[in-house]
Amino acid sequence: MSDSDKTNNPDSPNVGVVVKSRPKTRKPAMYKVLMLNDDYTPMEFVVHVLERFFQKSRDEATRVMMHVHKRGVGVCGVYTYEVAETKVTQVMDLARQNQHPLQCTIEKD
Ligand code: TYC
């Protein structure tokens, strides 16, 4: 029996190869959340912010805070746009509530 006969025979099982499609995907663009130095925000507040919103240990938070204090700017973390935007809002809201001028911004990685 030829292949085309089998195709038309209602009693013949349908045999095929499963092919997994691999649709083209793109890694999301990543954004750095930057913390800026100022003369008024207490060091302890900055360390608290880094622990609370950026999951830093006390040691790492202190290291990042001191880097910003000395160099003027530092990276808190790298995230997708929405997450980075949320972190900036959370930091700025808490700073405002406590009347600190702490500034935080986003930069494309
Ligand atoms: N410069 C501040 C002070 O001496 C401390 C500080 C560190 C402020 C980091 C902001 O992002 C900052 N109290």
PDB file of N, CA and C and ligand atoms in Angstrom:
ATOM      1  N   MET A   1       0.859  -1.200   0.000  1.00  0.00           N
ATOM      2  CA  MET A   1       0.000   0.000   0.000  1.00  0.00           C
ATOM      3  C   MET A   1       0.895   1.249   0.000  1.00  0.00           C
ATOM      4  N   SER A   2       0.531   2.218  -0.804  1.00  0.00           N
ATOM      5  CA  SER A   2       1.375   3.429  -0.866  1.00  0.00           C
ATOM      6  C   SER A   2       1.040   4.367   0.290  1.00  0.00           C
ATOM      7  N   ASP A   3       1.886   5.331   0.564  1.00  0.00           N
ATOM      8  CA  ASP A   3       1.670   6.297   1.648  1.00  0.00           C
ATOM      9  C   ASP A   3       0.358   7.051   1.461  1.00  0.00           C
ATOM     10  N   SER A   4       0.053   7.436   0.235  1.00  0.00           N
ATOM     11  CA  SER A   4      -1.164   8.221   0.014  1.00  0.00           C
ATOM     12  C   SER A   4      -2.411   7.371   0.256  1.00  0.00           C
ATOM     13  N   ASP A   5      -2.320   6.056   0.044  1.00  0.00           N
ATOM     14  CA  ASP A   5      -3.456   5.167   0.346  1.00  0.00           C
ATOM     15  C   ASP A   5      -3.708   5.157   1.858  1.00  0.00           C
ATOM     16  N   LYS A   6      -2.603   5.073   2.657  1.00  0.00           N
ATOM     17  CA  LYS A   6      -2.723   5.037   4.127  1.00  0.00           C
ATOM     18  C   LYS A   6      -3.388   6.321   4.636  1.00  0.00           C
ATOM     19  N   THR A   7      -3.008   7.436   4.056  1.00  0.00           N
ATOM     20  CA  THR A   7      -3.543   8.732   4.481  1.00  0.00           C
ATOM     21  C   THR A   7      -5.061   8.748   4.348  1.00  0.00           C
ATOM     22  N   ASN A   8      -5.551   8.104   3.305  1.00  0.00           N
ATOM     23  CA  ASN A   8      -6.991   8.152   3.053  1.00  0.00           C
ATOM     24  C   ASN A   8      -7.768   7.032   3.746  1.00  0.00           C
ATOM     25  N   ASN A   9      -7.053   6.058   4.319  1.00  0.00           N
ATOM     26  CA  ASN A   9      -7.730   4.929   4.961  1.00  0.00           C
ATOM     27  C   ASN A   9      -8.199   5.331   6.354  1.00  0.00           C
ATOM     28  N   PRO A  10      -9.528   5.309   6.640  1.00  0.00           N
ATOM     29  CA  PRO A  10     -10.035   5.762   7.943  1.00  0.00           C
ATOM     30  C   PRO A  10      -9.586   4.862   9.093  1.00  0.00           C
ATOM     31  N   ASP A  11      -9.157   3.627   8.840  1.00  0.00           N
ATOM     32  CA  ASP A  11      -8.732   2.723   9.917  1.00  0.00           C
ATOM     33  C   ASP A  11      -7.243   2.847  10.235  1.00  0.00           C
ATOM     34  N   SER A  12      -6.497   3.588   9.433  1.00  0.00           N
ATOM     35  CA  SER A  12      -5.051   3.705   9.653  1.00  0.00           C
ATOM     36  C   SER A  12      -4.782   4.772  10.713  1.00  0.00           C
ATOM     37  N   PRO A  13      -3.870   4.466  11.673  1.00  0.00           N
ATOM     38  CA  PRO A  13      -3.582   5.489  12.710  1.00  0.00           C
ATOM     39  C   PRO A  13      -2.864   6.678  12.091  1.00  0.00           C
ATOM     40  N   ASN A  14      -3.118   7.830  12.639  1.00  0.00           N
ATOM     41  CA  ASN A  14      -2.386   9.020  12.179  1.00  0.00           C
ATOM     42  C   ASN A  14      -1.043   9.054  12.881  1.00  0.00           C
ATOM     43  N   VAL A  15      -0.010   9.002  12.135  1.00  0.00           N
ATOM     44  CA  VAL A  15       1.337   8.990  12.697  1.00  0.00           C
ATOM     45  C   VAL A  15       2.020  10.294  12.315  1.00  0.00           C
ATOM     46  N   GLY A  16       2.647  10.900  13.270  1.00  0.00           N
ATOM     47  CA  GLY A  16       3.346  12.152  12.947  1.00  0.00           C
ATOM     48  C   GLY A  16       4.478  12.413  13.900  1.00  0.00           C
ATOM     49  N   VAL A  17       5.231  13.407  13.618  1.00  0.00           N
ATOM     50  CA  VAL A  17       6.344  13.826  14.475  1.00  0.00           C
ATOM     51  C   VAL A  17       5.915  15.105  15.180  1.00  0.00           C
ATOM     52  N   VAL A  18       6.083  15.139  16.501  1.00  0.00           N
ATOM     53  CA  VAL A  18       5.763  16.359  17.252  1.00  0.00           C
ATOM     54  C   VAL A  18       6.936  17.329  17.112  1.00  0.00           C
ATOM     55  N   VAL A  19       6.653  18.472  16.578  1.00  0.00           N
ATOM     56  CA  VAL A  19       7.704  19.483  16.419  1.00  0.00           C
ATOM     57  C   VAL A  19       7.406  20.623  17.368  1.00  0.00           C
ATOM     58  N   LYS A  20       8.347  20.891  18.279  1.00  0.00           N
ATOM     59  CA  LYS A  20       8.157  21.969  19.249  1.00  0.00           C
ATOM     60  C   LYS A  20       8.550  23.269  18.565  1.00  0.00           C
ATOM     61  N   SER A  21       7.604  24.207  18.506  1.00  0.00           N
ATOM     62  CA  SER A  21       7.959  25.487  17.900  1.00  0.00           C
ATOM     63  C   SER A  21       8.738  26.312  18.934  1.00  0.00           C
ATOM     64  N   ARG A  22       9.623  27.129  18.460  1.00  0.00           N
ATOM     65  CA  ARG A  22      10.470  27.929  19.356  1.00  0.00           C
ATOM     66  C   ARG A  22      10.301  29.386  18.959  1.00  0.00           C
ATOM     67  N   PRO A  23       9.184  29.997  19.398  1.00  0.00           N
ATOM     68  CA  PRO A  23       8.921  31.376  18.968  1.00  0.00           C
ATOM     69  C   PRO A  23      10.037  32.307  19.425  1.00  0.00           C
ATOM     70  N   LYS A  24      10.364  33.276  18.607  1.00  0.00           N
ATOM     71  CA  LYS A  24      11.429  34.240  18.946  1.00  0.00           C
ATOM     72  C   LYS A  24      11.006  35.059  20.157  1.00  0.00           C
ATOM     73  N   THR A  25      11.848  35.124  21.155  1.00  0.00           N
ATOM     74  CA  THR A  25      11.562  35.930  22.345  1.00  0.00           C
ATOM     75  C   THR A  25      12.722  36.899  22.545  1.00  0.00           C
ATOM     76  N   ARG A  26      12.430  37.951  23.329  1.00  0.00           N
ATOM     77  CA  ARG A  26      13.486  38.927  23.636  1.00  0.00           C
ATOM     78  C   ARG A  26      13.624  39.049  25.138  1.00  0.00           C
ATOM     79  N   LYS A  27      14.877  39.114  25.599  1.00  0.00           N
ATOM     80  CA  LYS A  27      15.097  39.370  27.020  1.00  0.00           C
ATOM     81  C   LYS A  27      14.622  40.799  27.285  1.00  0.00           C
ATOM     82  N   PRO A  28      13.958  41.027  28.422  1.00  0.00           N
ATOM     83  CA  PRO A  28      13.495  42.390  28.698  1.00  0.00           C
ATOM     84  C   PRO A  28      14.670  43.338  28.908  1.00  0.00           C
ATOM     85  N   ALA A  29      14.493  44.592  28.505  1.00  0.00           N
ATOM     86  CA  ALA A  29      15.508  45.618  28.777  1.00  0.00           C
ATOM     87  C   ALA A  29      15.622  45.775  30.290  1.00  0.00           C
ATOM     88  N   MET A  30      16.819  46.010  30.784  1.00  0.00           N
ATOM     89  CA  MET A  30      17.038  46.134  32.224  1.00  0.00           C
ATOM     90  C   MET A  30      17.436  47.579  32.569  1.00  0.00           C
ATOM     91  N   TYR A  31      17.059  47.992  33.773  1.00  0.00           N
ATOM     92  CA  TYR A  31      17.266  49.380  34.212  1.00  0.00           C
ATOM     93  C   TYR A  31      17.924  49.409  35.589  1.00  0.00           C
ATOM     94  N   LYS A  32      18.934  50.260  35.710  1.00  0.00           N
ATOM     95  CA  LYS A  32      19.601  50.441  37.004  1.00  0.00           C
ATOM     96  C   LYS A  32      18.789  51.433  37.840  1.00  0.00           C
ATOM     97  N   VAL A  33      18.635  51.135  39.111  1.00  0.00           N
ATOM     98  CA  VAL A  33      18.099  52.135  40.037  1.00  0.00           C
ATOM     99  C   VAL A  33      19.300  52.783  40.720  1.00  0.00           C
ATOM    100  N   LEU A  34      19.433  54.094  40.533  1.00  0.00           N
ATOM    101  CA  LEU A  34      20.562  54.847  41.084  1.00  0.00           C
ATOM    102  C   LEU A  34      20.131  55.679  42.281  1.00  0.00           C
ATOM    103  N   MET A  35      20.985  55.737  43.280  1.00  0.00           N
ATOM    104  CA  MET A  35      20.755  56.578  44.457  1.00  0.00           C
ATOM    105  C   MET A  35      21.735  57.728  44.387  1.00  0.00           C
ATOM    106  N   LEU A  36      21.231  58.936  44.691  1.00  0.00           N
ATOM    107  CA  LEU A  36      22.072  60.133  44.625  1.00  0.00           C
ATOM    108  C   LEU A  36      22.407  60.632  46.029  1.00  0.00           C
ATOM    109  N   ASN A  37      23.598  61.175  46.166  1.00  0.00           N
ATOM    110  CA  ASN A  37      24.003  61.738  47.455  1.00  0.00           C
ATOM    111  C   ASN A  37      23.348  63.097  47.679  1.00  0.00           C
ATOM    112  N   ASP A  38      23.173  63.448  48.924  1.00  0.00           N
ATOM    113  CA  ASP A  38      22.789  64.818  49.308  1.00  0.00           C
ATOM    114  C   ASP A  38      23.413  65.066  50.669  1.00  0.00           C
ATOM    115  N   ASP A  39      23.311  66.314  51.170  1.00  0.00           N
ATOM    116  CA  ASP A  39      23.993  66.660  52.426  1.00  0.00           C
ATOM    117  C   ASP A  39      23.137  66.426  53.666  1.00  0.00           C
ATOM    118  N   TYR A  40      21.863  66.061  53.497  1.00  0.00           N
ATOM    119  CA  TYR A  40      20.934  66.093  54.635  1.00  0.00           C
ATOM    120  C   TYR A  40      20.349  64.746  55.047  1.00  0.00           C
ATOM    121  N   THR A  41      20.135  63.838  54.101  1.00  0.00           N
ATOM    122  CA  THR A  41      19.524  62.555  54.455  1.00  0.00           C
ATOM    123  C   THR A  41      20.470  61.789  55.386  1.00  0.00           C
ATOM    124  N   PRO A  42      19.967  61.335  56.543  1.00  0.00           N
ATOM    125  CA  PRO A  42      20.854  60.604  57.471  1.00  0.00           C
ATOM    126  C   PRO A  42      21.347  59.293  56.846  1.00  0.00           C
ATOM    127  N   MET A  43      22.593  58.973  57.127  1.00  0.00           N
ATOM    128  CA  MET A  43      23.180  57.718  56.627  1.00  0.00           C
ATOM    129  C   MET A  43      22.327  56.516  57.028  1.00  0.00           C
ATOM    130  N   GLU A  44      21.848  56.508  58.253  1.00  0.00           N
ATOM    131  CA  GLU A  44      21.059  55.376  58.762  1.00  0.00           C
ATOM    132  C   GLU A  44      19.770  55.185  57.952  1.00  0.00           C
ATOM    133  N   PHE A  45      19.171  56.303  57.493  1.00  0.00           N
ATOM    134  CA  PHE A  45      17.947  56.213  56.687  1.00  0.00           C
ATOM    135  C   PHE A  45      18.244  55.561  55.337  1.00  0.00           C
ATOM    136  N   VAL A  46      19.359  55.938  54.736  1.00  0.00           N
ATOM    137  CA  VAL A  46      19.743  55.372  53.432  1.00  0.00           C
ATOM    138  C   VAL A  46      19.998  53.862  53.574  1.00  0.00           C
ATOM    139  N   VAL A  47      20.668  53.481  54.649  1.00  0.00           N
ATOM    140  CA  VAL A  47      20.933  52.050  54.903  1.00  0.00           C
ATOM    141  C   VAL A  47      19.599  51.309  55.068  1.00  0.00           C
ATOM    142  N   HIS A  48      18.669  51.910  55.799  1.00  0.00           N
ATOM    143  CA  HIS A  48      17.344  51.304  55.993  1.00  0.00           C
ATOM    144  C   HIS A  48      16.625  51.095  54.658  1.00  0.00           C
ATOM    145  N   VAL A  49      16.674  52.116  53.806  1.00  0.00           N
ATOM    146  CA  VAL A  49      16.031  52.050  52.483  1.00  0.00           C
ATOM    147  C   VAL A  49      16.624  50.906  51.648  1.00  0.00           C
ATOM    148  N   LEU A  50      17.935  50.785  51.679  1.00  0.00           N
ATOM    149  CA  LEU A  50      18.606  49.737  50.890  1.00  0.00           C
ATOM    150  C   LEU A  50      18.271  48.337  51.419  1.00  0.00           C
ATOM    151  N   GLU A  51      18.102  48.214  52.711  1.00  0.00           N
ATOM    152  CA  GLU A  51      17.710  46.919  53.303  1.00  0.00           C
ATOM    153  C   GLU A  51      16.255  46.610  52.958  1.00  0.00           C
ATOM    154  N   ARG A  52      15.401  47.618  53.089  1.00  0.00           N
ATOM    155  CA  ARG A  52      13.955  47.394  52.946  1.00  0.00           C
ATOM    156  C   ARG A  52      13.516  47.169  51.502  1.00  0.00           C
ATOM    157  N   PHE A  53      14.019  47.985  50.570  1.00  0.00           N
ATOM    158  CA  PHE A  53      13.506  47.924  49.194  1.00  0.00           C
ATOM    159  C   PHE A  53      14.437  47.200  48.219  1.00  0.00           C
ATOM    160  N   PHE A  54      15.682  47.005  48.631  1.00  0.00           N
ATOM    161  CA  PHE A  54      16.633  46.384  47.698  1.00  0.00           C
ATOM    162  C   PHE A  54      17.240  45.096  48.249  1.00  0.00           C
ATOM    163  N   GLN A  55      16.640  44.565  49.322  1.00  0.00           N
ATOM    164  CA  GLN A  55      17.031  43.260  49.873  1.00  0.00           C
ATOM    165  C   GLN A  55      18.526  43.155  50.163  1.00  0.00           C
ATOM    166  N   LYS A  56      19.101  44.256  50.619  1.00  0.00           N
ATOM    167  CA  LYS A  56      20.531  44.226  50.959  1.00  0.00           C
ATOM    168  C   LYS A  56      20.698  43.806  52.428  1.00  0.00           C
ATOM    169  N   SER A  57      21.806  43.117  52.718  1.00  0.00           N
ATOM    170  CA  SER A  57      22.187  42.867  54.110  1.00  0.00           C
ATOM    171  C   SER A  57      22.641  44.215  54.690  1.00  0.00           C
ATOM    172  N   ARG A  58      22.745  44.292  56.005  1.00  0.00           N
ATOM    173  CA  ARG A  58      23.195  45.544  56.628  1.00  0.00           C
ATOM    174  C   ARG A  58      24.595  45.934  56.128  1.00  0.00           C
ATOM    175  N   ASP A  59      25.464  44.948  56.009  1.00  0.00           N
ATOM    176  CA  ASP A  59      26.835  45.211  55.531  1.00  0.00           C
ATOM    177  C   ASP A  59      26.841  45.751  54.101  1.00  0.00           C
ATOM    178  N   GLU A  60      26.071  45.093  53.213  1.00  0.00           N
ATOM    179  CA  GLU A  60      26.035  45.510  51.806  1.00  0.00           C
ATOM    180  C   GLU A  60      25.367  46.888  51.687  1.00  0.00           C
ATOM    181  N   ALA A  61      24.286  47.096  52.452  1.00  0.00           N
ATOM    182  CA  ALA A  61      23.586  48.389  52.432  1.00  0.00           C
ATOM    183  C   ALA A  61      24.535  49.503  52.877  1.00  0.00           C
ATOM    184  N   THR A  62      25.322  49.234  53.899  1.00  0.00           N
ATOM    185  CA  THR A  62      26.272  50.224  54.419  1.00  0.00           C
ATOM    186  C   THR A  62      27.349  50.520  53.368  1.00  0.00           C
ATOM    187  N   ARG A  63      27.786  49.474  52.679  1.00  0.00           N
ATOM    188  CA  ARG A  63      28.811  49.621  51.630  1.00  0.00           C
ATOM    189  C   ARG A  63      28.285  50.504  50.484  1.00  0.00           C
ATOM    190  N   VAL A  64      27.048  50.230  50.039  1.00  0.00           N
ATOM    191  CA  VAL A  64      26.451  51.015  48.941  1.00  0.00           C
ATOM    192  C   VAL A  64      26.243  52.467  49.384  1.00  0.00           C
ATOM    193  N   MET A  65      25.720  52.636  50.606  1.00  0.00           N
ATOM    194  CA  MET A  65      25.469  53.999  51.128  1.00  0.00           C
ATOM    195  C   MET A  65      26.773  54.797  51.179  1.00  0.00           C
ATOM    196  N   MET A  66      27.851  54.175  51.684  1.00  0.00           N
ATOM    197  CA  MET A  66      29.142  54.875  51.783  1.00  0.00           C
ATOM    198  C   MET A  66      29.714  55.200  50.394  1.00  0.00           C
ATOM    199  N   HIS A  67      29.467  54.290  49.443  1.00  0.00           N
ATOM    200  CA  HIS A  67      29.899  54.547  48.062  1.00  0.00           C
ATOM    201  C   HIS A  67      29.196  55.806  47.529  1.00  0.00           C
ATOM    202  N   VAL A  68      27.884  55.877  47.747  1.00  0.00           N
ATOM    203  CA  VAL A  68      27.106  57.037  47.264  1.00  0.00           C
ATOM    204  C   VAL A  68      27.570  58.311  47.991  1.00  0.00           C
ATOM    205  N   HIS A  69      27.775  58.184  49.299  1.00  0.00           N
ATOM    206  CA  HIS A  69      28.211  59.333  50.113  1.00  0.00           C
ATOM    207  C   HIS A  69      29.531  59.900  49.579  1.00  0.00           C
ATOM    208  N   LYS A  70      30.448  59.025  49.194  1.00  0.00           N
ATOM    209  CA  LYS A  70      31.782  59.477  48.755  1.00  0.00           C
ATOM    210  C   LYS A  70      31.836  59.849  47.278  1.00  0.00           C
ATOM    211  N   ARG A  71      31.099  59.087  46.439  1.00  0.00           N
ATOM    212  CA  ARG A  71      31.236  59.245  44.982  1.00  0.00           C
ATOM    213  C   ARG A  71      30.100  60.042  44.351  1.00  0.00           C
ATOM    214  N   GLY A  72      28.975  60.196  45.088  1.00  0.00           N
ATOM    215  CA  GLY A  72      27.870  61.018  44.583  1.00  0.00           C
ATOM    216  C   GLY A  72      26.704  60.235  44.017  1.00  0.00           C
ATOM    217  N   VAL A  73      26.977  59.031  43.535  1.00  0.00           N
ATOM    218  CA  VAL A  73      25.923  58.202  42.945  1.00  0.00           C
ATOM    219  C   VAL A  73      26.327  56.731  43.064  1.00  0.00           C
ATOM    220  N   GLY A  74      25.317  55.858  43.149  1.00  0.00           N
ATOM    221  CA  GLY A  74      25.606  54.421  43.228  1.00  0.00           C
ATOM    222  C   GLY A  74      24.412  53.593  42.792  1.00  0.00           C
ATOM    223  N   VAL A  75      24.678  52.345  42.449  1.00  0.00           N
ATOM    224  CA  VAL A  75      23.634  51.438  41.950  1.00  0.00           C
ATOM    225  C   VAL A  75      23.024  50.649  43.121  1.00  0.00           C
ATOM    226  N   CYS A  76      21.702  50.742  43.236  1.00  0.00           N
ATOM    227  CA  CYS A  76      20.974  49.981  44.261  1.00  0.00           C
ATOM    228  C   CYS A  76      20.621  48.583  43.757  1.00  0.00           C
ATOM    229  N   GLY A  77      20.377  48.475  42.428  1.00  0.00           N
ATOM    230  CA  GLY A  77      19.991  47.191  41.846  1.00  0.00           C
ATOM    231  C   GLY A  77      19.624  47.382  40.381  1.00  0.00           C
ATOM    232  N   VAL A  78      19.435  46.271  39.663  1.00  0.00           N
ATOM    233  CA  VAL A  78      19.085  46.296  38.238  1.00  0.00           C
ATOM    234  C   VAL A  78      17.820  45.458  38.046  1.00  0.00           C
ATOM    235  N   TYR A  79      16.811  46.052  37.405  1.00  0.00           N
ATOM    236  CA  TYR A  79      15.478  45.437  37.320  1.00  0.00           C
ATOM    237  C   TYR A  79      14.842  45.732  35.964  1.00  0.00           C
ATOM    238  N   THR A  80      13.739  45.037  35.688  1.00  0.00           N
ATOM    239  CA  THR A  80      12.925  45.398  34.529  1.00  0.00           C
ATOM    240  C   THR A  80      12.311  46.777  34.807  1.00  0.00           C
ATOM    241  N   TYR A  81      11.816  47.434  33.763  1.00  0.00           N
ATOM    242  CA  TYR A  81      11.357  48.825  33.897  1.00  0.00           C
ATOM    243  C   TYR A  81      10.310  49.002  34.998  1.00  0.00           C
ATOM    244  N   GLU A  82       9.273  48.151  34.975  1.00  0.00           N
ATOM    245  CA  GLU A  82       8.175  48.304  35.953  1.00  0.00           C
ATOM    246  C   GLU A  82       8.656  48.148  37.384  1.00  0.00           C
ATOM    247  N   VAL A  83       9.522  47.165  37.623  1.00  0.00           N
ATOM    248  CA  VAL A  83      10.037  46.933  38.979  1.00  0.00           C
ATOM    249  C   VAL A  83      10.914  48.113  39.400  1.00  0.00           C
ATOM    250  N   ALA A  84      11.792  48.575  38.490  1.00  0.00           N
ATOM    251  CA  ALA A  84      12.677  49.705  38.796  1.00  0.00           C
ATOM    252  C   ALA A  84      11.852  50.946  39.145  1.00  0.00           C
ATOM    253  N   GLU A  85      10.813  51.211  38.343  1.00  0.00           N
ATOM    254  CA  GLU A  85       9.927  52.356  38.552  1.00  0.00           C
ATOM    255  C   GLU A  85       9.243  52.270  39.932  1.00  0.00           C
ATOM    256  N   THR A  86       8.792  51.084  40.285  1.00  0.00           N
ATOM    257  CA  THR A  86       8.134  50.864  41.583  1.00  0.00           C
ATOM    258  C   THR A  86       9.100  51.134  42.732  1.00  0.00           C
ATOM    259  N   LYS A  87      10.339  50.666  42.615  1.00  0.00           N
ATOM    260  CA  LYS A  87      11.352  50.875  43.669  1.00  0.00           C
ATOM    261  C   LYS A  87      11.605  52.374  43.865  1.00  0.00           C
ATOM    262  N   VAL A  88      11.746  53.102  42.759  1.00  0.00           N
ATOM    263  CA  VAL A  88      11.992  54.549  42.837  1.00  0.00           C
ATOM    264  C   VAL A  88      10.827  55.226  43.572  1.00  0.00           C
ATOM    265  N   THR A  89       9.604  54.874  43.210  1.00  0.00           N
ATOM    266  CA  THR A  89       8.416  55.456  43.858  1.00  0.00           C
ATOM    267  C   THR A  89       8.416  55.146  45.356  1.00  0.00           C
ATOM    268  N   GLN A  90       8.719  53.902  45.713  1.00  0.00           N
ATOM    269  CA  GLN A  90       8.718  53.504  47.130  1.00  0.00           C
ATOM    270  C   GLN A  90       9.768  54.292  47.913  1.00  0.00           C
ATOM    271  N   VAL A  91      10.970  54.440  47.340  1.00  0.00           N
ATOM    272  CA  VAL A  91      12.049  55.163  48.018  1.00  0.00           C
ATOM    273  C   VAL A  91      11.673  56.634  48.192  1.00  0.00           C
ATOM    274  N   MET A  92      11.190  57.249  47.104  1.00  0.00           N
ATOM    275  CA  MET A  92      10.872  58.684  47.144  1.00  0.00           C
ATOM    276  C   MET A  92       9.700  58.956  48.088  1.00  0.00           C
ATOM    277  N   ASP A  93       8.715  58.058  48.122  1.00  0.00           N
ATOM    278  CA  ASP A  93       7.567  58.233  49.033  1.00  0.00           C
ATOM    279  C   ASP A  93       8.024  58.200  50.490  1.00  0.00           C
ATOM    280  N   LEU A  94       8.850  57.198  50.821  1.00  0.00           N
ATOM    281  CA  LEU A  94       9.313  57.072  52.211  1.00  0.00           C
ATOM    282  C   LEU A  94      10.201  58.262  52.593  1.00  0.00           C
ATOM    283  N   ALA A  95      11.057  58.704  51.651  1.00  0.00           N
ATOM    284  CA  ALA A  95      11.927  59.853  51.912  1.00  0.00           C
ATOM    285  C   ALA A  95      11.069  61.099  52.176  1.00  0.00           C
ATOM    286  N   ARG A  96      10.050  61.314  51.342  1.00  0.00           N
ATOM    287  CA  ARG A  96       9.174  62.486  51.493  1.00  0.00           C
ATOM    288  C   ARG A  96       8.435  62.443  52.836  1.00  0.00           C
ATOM    289  N   GLN A  97       7.901  61.261  53.159  1.00  0.00           N
ATOM    290  CA  GLN A  97       7.190  61.104  54.447  1.00  0.00           C
ATOM    291  C   GLN A  97       8.083  61.489  55.620  1.00  0.00           C
ATOM    292  N   ASN A  98       9.385  61.232  55.479  1.00  0.00           N
ATOM    293  CA  ASN A  98      10.325  61.521  56.569  1.00  0.00           C
ATOM    294  C   ASN A  98      11.062  62.845  56.370  1.00  0.00           C
ATOM    295  N   GLN A  99      10.616  63.603  55.370  1.00  0.00           N
ATOM    296  CA  GLN A  99      11.147  64.938  55.066  1.00  0.00           C
ATOM    297  C   GLN A  99      12.655  64.926  54.783  1.00  0.00           C
ATOM    298  N   HIS A 100      13.080  63.862  54.069  1.00  0.00           N
ATOM    299  CA  HIS A 100      14.473  63.786  53.620  1.00  0.00           C
ATOM    300  C   HIS A 100      14.505  64.082  52.119  1.00  0.00           C
ATOM    301  N   PRO A 101      15.567  64.752  51.658  1.00  0.00           N
ATOM    302  CA  PRO A 101      15.626  65.109  50.228  1.00  0.00           C
ATOM    303  C   PRO A 101      16.195  63.988  49.334  1.00  0.00           C
ATOM    304  N   LEU A 102      16.312  62.785  49.853  1.00  0.00           N
ATOM    305  CA  LEU A 102      16.912  61.657  49.119  1.00  0.00           C
ATOM    306  C   LEU A 102      16.303  61.500  47.721  1.00  0.00           C
ATOM    307  N   GLN A 103      17.180  61.381  46.733  1.00  0.00           N
ATOM    308  CA  GLN A 103      16.747  61.237  45.343  1.00  0.00           C
ATOM    309  C   GLN A 103      17.239  59.917  44.764  1.00  0.00           C
ATOM    310  N   CYS A 104      16.398  59.370  43.906  1.00  0.00           N
ATOM    311  CA  CYS A 104      16.633  58.067  43.316  1.00  0.00           C
ATOM    312  C   CYS A 104      16.174  58.163  41.857  1.00  0.00           C
ATOM    313  N   THR A 105      16.927  57.609  40.914  1.00  0.00           N
ATOM    314  CA  THR A 105      16.511  57.673  39.512  1.00  0.00           C
ATOM    315  C   THR A 105      16.767  56.338  38.798  1.00  0.00           C
ATOM    316  N   ILE A 106      16.277  56.266  37.570  1.00  0.00           N
ATOM    317  CA  ILE A 106      16.438  55.073  36.738  1.00  0.00           C
ATOM    318  C   ILE A 106      17.347  55.407  35.563  1.00  0.00           C
ATOM    319  N   GLU A 107      18.185  54.442  35.210  1.00  0.00           N
ATOM    320  CA  GLU A 107      19.027  54.606  34.006  1.00  0.00           C
ATOM    321  C   GLU A 107      19.034  53.277  33.266  1.00  0.00           C
ATOM    322  N   LYS A 108      18.894  53.337  31.941  1.00  0.00           N
ATOM    323  CA  LYS A 108      18.910  52.096  31.152  1.00  0.00           C
ATOM    324  C   LYS A 108      20.270  51.418  31.316  1.00  0.00           C
ATOM    325  N   ASP A 109      20.255  50.122  31.567  1.00  0.00           N
ATOM    326  CA  ASP A 109      21.471  49.354  31.851  1.00  0.00           C
ATOM    327  C   ASP A 109      22.373  49.267  30.620  1.00  0.00           C
TER     328      ASP A 109
HETATM  329  N1  TYC B   1      25.670  62.456  52.595  1.00  0.00           N
HETATM  330  C1  TYC B   1      24.713  62.058  53.610  1.00  0.00           C
HETATM  331  C2  TYC B   1      25.199  62.489  54.979  1.00  0.00           C
HETATM  332  O1  TYC B   1      26.366  62.805  55.148  1.00  0.00           O
HETATM  333  C3  TYC B   1      24.463  60.547  53.598  1.00  0.00           C
HETATM  334  C4  TYC B   1      23.849  60.054  52.318  1.00  0.00           C
HETATM  335  C5  TYC B   1      24.357  58.915  51.709  1.00  0.00           C
HETATM  336  C6  TYC B   1      22.772  60.717  51.748  1.00  0.00           C
HETATM  337  C7  TYC B   1      23.804  58.436  50.542  1.00  0.00           C
HETATM  338  C8  TYC B   1      22.200  60.233  50.570  1.00  0.00           C
HETATM  339  O2  TYC B   1      22.160  58.588  48.836  1.00  0.00           O
HETATM  340  C9  TYC B   1      22.710  59.089  49.971  1.00  0.00           C
HETATM  341  N2  TYC B   1      24.309  62.457  55.972  1.00  0.00           N
END
